[in-house]
Tab-separated table of C-alpha atoms in Angstrom:
chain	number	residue	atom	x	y	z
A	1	UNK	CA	39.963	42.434	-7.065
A	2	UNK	CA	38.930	42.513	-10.618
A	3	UNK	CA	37.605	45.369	-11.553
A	4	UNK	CA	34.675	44.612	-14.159
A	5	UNK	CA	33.320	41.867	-11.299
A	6	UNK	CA	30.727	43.162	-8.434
A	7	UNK	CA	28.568	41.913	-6.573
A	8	UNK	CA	24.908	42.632	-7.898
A	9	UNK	CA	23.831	43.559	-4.160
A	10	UNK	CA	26.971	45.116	-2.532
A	11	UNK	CA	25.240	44.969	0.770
A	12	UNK	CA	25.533	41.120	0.818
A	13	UNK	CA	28.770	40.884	2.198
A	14	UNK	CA	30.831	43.304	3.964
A	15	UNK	CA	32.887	45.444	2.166
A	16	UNK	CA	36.097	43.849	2.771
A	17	UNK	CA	34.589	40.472	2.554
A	18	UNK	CA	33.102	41.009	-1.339
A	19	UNK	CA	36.185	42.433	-2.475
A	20	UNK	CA	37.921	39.320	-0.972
A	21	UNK	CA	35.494	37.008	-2.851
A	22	UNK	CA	35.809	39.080	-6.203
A	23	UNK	CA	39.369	38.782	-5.952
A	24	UNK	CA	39.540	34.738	-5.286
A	25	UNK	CA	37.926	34.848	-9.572
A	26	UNK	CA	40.502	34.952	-12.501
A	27	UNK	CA	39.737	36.500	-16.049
A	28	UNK	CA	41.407	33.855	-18.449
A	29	UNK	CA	41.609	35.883	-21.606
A	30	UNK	CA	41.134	34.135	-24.810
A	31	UNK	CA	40.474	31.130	-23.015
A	32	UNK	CA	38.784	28.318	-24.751
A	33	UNK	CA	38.781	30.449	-27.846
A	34	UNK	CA	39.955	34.283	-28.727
A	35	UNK	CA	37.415	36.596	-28.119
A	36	UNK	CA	36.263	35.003	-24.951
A	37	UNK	CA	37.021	36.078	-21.193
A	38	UNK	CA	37.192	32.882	-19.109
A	39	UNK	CA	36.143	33.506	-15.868
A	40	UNK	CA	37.076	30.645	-12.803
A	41	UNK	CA	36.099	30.515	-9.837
A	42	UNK	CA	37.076	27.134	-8.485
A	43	UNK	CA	40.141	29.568	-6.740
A	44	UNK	CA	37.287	29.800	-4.659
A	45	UNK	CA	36.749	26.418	-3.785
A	46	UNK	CA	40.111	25.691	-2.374
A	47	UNK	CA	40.237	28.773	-0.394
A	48	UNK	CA	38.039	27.930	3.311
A	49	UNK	CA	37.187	31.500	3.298
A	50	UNK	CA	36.165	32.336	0.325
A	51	UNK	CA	33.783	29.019	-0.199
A	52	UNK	CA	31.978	30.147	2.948
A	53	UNK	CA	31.795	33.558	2.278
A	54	UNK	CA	30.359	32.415	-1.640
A	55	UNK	CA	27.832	30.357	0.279
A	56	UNK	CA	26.780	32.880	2.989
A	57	UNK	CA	26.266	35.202	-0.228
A	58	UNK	CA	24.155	32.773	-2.337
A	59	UNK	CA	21.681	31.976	0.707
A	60	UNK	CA	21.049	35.606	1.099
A	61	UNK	CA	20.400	36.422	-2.242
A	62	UNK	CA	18.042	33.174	-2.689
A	63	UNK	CA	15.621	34.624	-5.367
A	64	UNK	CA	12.993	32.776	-3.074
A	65	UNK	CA	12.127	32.031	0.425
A	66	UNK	CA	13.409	28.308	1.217
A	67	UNK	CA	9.985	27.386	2.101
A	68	UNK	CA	9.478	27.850	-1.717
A	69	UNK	CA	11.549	24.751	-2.627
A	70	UNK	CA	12.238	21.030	-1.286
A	71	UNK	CA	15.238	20.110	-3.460
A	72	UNK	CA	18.010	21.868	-5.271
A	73	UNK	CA	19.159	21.076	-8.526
A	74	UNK	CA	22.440	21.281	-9.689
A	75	UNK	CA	23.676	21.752	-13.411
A	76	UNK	CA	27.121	19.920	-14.574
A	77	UNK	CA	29.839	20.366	-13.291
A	78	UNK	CA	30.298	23.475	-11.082
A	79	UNK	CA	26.614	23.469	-10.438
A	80	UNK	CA	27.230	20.150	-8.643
A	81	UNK	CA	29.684	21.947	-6.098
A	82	UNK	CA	27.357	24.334	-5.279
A	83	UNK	CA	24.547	22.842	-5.154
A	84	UNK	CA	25.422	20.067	-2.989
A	85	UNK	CA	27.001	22.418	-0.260
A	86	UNK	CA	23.740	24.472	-0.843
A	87	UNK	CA	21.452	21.823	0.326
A	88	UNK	CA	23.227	20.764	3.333
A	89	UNK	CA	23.489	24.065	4.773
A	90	UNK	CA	19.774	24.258	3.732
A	91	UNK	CA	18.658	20.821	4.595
A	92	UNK	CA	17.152	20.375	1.306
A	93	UNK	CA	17.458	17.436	-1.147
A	94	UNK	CA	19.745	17.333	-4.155
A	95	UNK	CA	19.208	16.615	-7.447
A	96	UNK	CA	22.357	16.353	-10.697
A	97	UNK	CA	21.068	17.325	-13.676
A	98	UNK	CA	23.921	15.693	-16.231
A	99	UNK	CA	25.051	15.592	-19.626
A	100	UNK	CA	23.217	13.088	-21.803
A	101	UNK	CA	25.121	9.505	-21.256
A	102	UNK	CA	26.090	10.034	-17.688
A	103	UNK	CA	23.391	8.423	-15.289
A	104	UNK	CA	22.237	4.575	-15.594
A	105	UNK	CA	19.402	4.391	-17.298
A	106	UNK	CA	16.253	4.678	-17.148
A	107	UNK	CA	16.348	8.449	-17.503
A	108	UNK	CA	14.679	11.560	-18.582
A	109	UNK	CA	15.914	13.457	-20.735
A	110	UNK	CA	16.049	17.006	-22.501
A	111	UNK	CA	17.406	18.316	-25.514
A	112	UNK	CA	18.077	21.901	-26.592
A	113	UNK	CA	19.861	23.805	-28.854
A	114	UNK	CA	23.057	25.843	-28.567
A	115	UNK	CA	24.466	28.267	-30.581
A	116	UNK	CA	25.936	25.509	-32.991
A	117	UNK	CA	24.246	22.243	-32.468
A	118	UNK	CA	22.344	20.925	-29.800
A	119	UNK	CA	22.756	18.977	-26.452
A	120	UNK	CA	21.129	16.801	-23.962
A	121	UNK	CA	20.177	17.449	-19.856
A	122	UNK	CA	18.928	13.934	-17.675
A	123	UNK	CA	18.202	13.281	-14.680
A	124	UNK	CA	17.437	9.807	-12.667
A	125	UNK	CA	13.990	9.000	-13.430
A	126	UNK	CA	11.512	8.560	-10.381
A	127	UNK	CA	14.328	10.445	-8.610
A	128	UNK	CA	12.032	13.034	-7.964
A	129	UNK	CA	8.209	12.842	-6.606
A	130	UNK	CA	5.883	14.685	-8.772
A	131	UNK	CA	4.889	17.939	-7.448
A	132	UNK	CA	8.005	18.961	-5.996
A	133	UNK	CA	9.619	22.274	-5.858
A	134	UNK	CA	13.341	23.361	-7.179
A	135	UNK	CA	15.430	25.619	-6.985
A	136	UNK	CA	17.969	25.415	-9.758
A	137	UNK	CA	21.390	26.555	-9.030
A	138	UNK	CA	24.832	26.868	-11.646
A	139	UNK	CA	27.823	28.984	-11.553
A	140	UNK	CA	27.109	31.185	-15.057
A	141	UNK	CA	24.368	31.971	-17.136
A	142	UNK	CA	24.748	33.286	-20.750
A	143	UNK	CA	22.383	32.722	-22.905
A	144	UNK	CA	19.944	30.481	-20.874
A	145	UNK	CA	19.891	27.656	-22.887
A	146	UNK	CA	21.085	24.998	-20.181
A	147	UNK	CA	19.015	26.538	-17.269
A	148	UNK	CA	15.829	26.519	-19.565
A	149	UNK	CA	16.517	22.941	-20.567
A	150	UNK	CA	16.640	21.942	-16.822
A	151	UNK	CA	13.240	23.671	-16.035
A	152	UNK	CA	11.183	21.885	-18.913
A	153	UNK	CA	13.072	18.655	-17.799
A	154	UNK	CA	11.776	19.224	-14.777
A	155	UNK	CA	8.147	20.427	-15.702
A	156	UNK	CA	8.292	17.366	-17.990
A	157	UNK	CA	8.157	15.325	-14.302
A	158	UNK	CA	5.627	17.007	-13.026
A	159	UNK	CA	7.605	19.315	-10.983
A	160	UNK	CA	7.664	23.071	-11.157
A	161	UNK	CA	10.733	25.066	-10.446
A	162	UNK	CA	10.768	28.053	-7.924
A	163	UNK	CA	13.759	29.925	-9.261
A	164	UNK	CA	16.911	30.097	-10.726
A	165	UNK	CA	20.120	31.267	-8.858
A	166	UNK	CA	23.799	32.137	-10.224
A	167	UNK	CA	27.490	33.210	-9.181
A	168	UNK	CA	27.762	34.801	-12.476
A	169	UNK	CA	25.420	36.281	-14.882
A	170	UNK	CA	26.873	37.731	-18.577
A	171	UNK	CA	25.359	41.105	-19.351
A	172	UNK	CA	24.501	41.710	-22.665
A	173	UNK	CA	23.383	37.851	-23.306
A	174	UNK	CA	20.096	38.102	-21.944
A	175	UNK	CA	19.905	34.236	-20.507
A	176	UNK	CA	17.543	35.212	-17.825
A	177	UNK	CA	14.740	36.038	-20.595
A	178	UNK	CA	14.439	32.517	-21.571
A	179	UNK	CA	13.846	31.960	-17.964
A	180	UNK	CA	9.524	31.905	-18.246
A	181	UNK	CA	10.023	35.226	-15.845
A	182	UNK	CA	10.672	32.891	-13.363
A	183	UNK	CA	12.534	34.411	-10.287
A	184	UNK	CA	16.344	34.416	-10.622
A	185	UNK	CA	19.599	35.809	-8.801
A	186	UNK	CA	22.541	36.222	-10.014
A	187	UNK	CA	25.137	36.667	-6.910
A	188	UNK	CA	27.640	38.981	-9.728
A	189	UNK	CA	27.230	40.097	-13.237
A	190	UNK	CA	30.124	41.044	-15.454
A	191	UNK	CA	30.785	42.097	-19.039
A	192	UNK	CA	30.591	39.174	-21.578
């Protein structure tokens, strides 16, 4: 297992089983640029025990009830994994939320900035029906700036969003403060 990655609720999982998940993630040092600790967790994916034991662990640390929330929303890409296998298990509907050129038109869209530049979030318009609830779902939050996007794309609908849940949360970035205090899990948390 890698040492500097826990699960934020140890009592999640058994014992043996969290260790087993935490060891399925690699630390890519220097990976896509030096200074930066890659961390992948599609090892996860194409292990049958580990995917279900990721799953079992992000339904019970759902930052709300599922009554709370009709659809789930996925962010590109790894957001799409989960958040798909999410909403069967859950019977709930699901919702990409893609990079700007991806979807037919017509779309909604948007934009935010990142640390250098800015980018674009869409989603189908009409897709959803006003009012609706969702739960917004991605593998890693740093700074917030994607998740945040998503939730005023959504608000921007007529939709509110419930909460916010994670595999992986950054310490030290603060992303979940650009969240509007809405609630939000984060299944591990490592350095950045």
């Amino acid at each position: 297992m890698t040492s500097d990655i826990s699960l934020t609720q140890p009592g999640l999982l058994q014992t043996d089983d969290a260790q087993y998940l935490c060891s399925l993630i690699r630390t890519i040092p220097g990976f896509p640029a030096e200074g930066i600790n890659f961390r992948d967790f599609m090892p996860v994916f194409a292990d049958p025990r580990g995917h279900d034991l990721l799953l079992q662990a992000l339904i019970a640390d759902l930052p709300v009830d599922t009554n709370d929330f009709e659809f789930i929303a996925g962010l590109e890409a790894r957001g799409f994994l989960l958040g798909t296998a999410l909403a069967d298990r859950l019977n709930k509907g699901f919702i990409a939320v893609r990079k700007a050129g991806k979807l037919p038109p017509p779309v909604v869209s948007q934009s935010y900035d990142l640390e250098y530049g800015s980018a674009t979030m869409e989603i189908e318009e009409g897709l959803v029906p006003a009012g609706s609830r969702i739960l917004v779902i991605d593998d890693l939050i740093a700074t917030g700036g994607t998740a945040w996007a998503a939730m005023k794309l959504f608000e921007s609908v007529g939709c509110s969003v419930a909460g916010f849940s994670f595999v992986m949360e950054l310490q030290g970035l603060h992303g979940v403060s650009q969240l509007d205090n809405k609630p939000t899990s984060s299944l591990m948390v490592m350095p950045a």
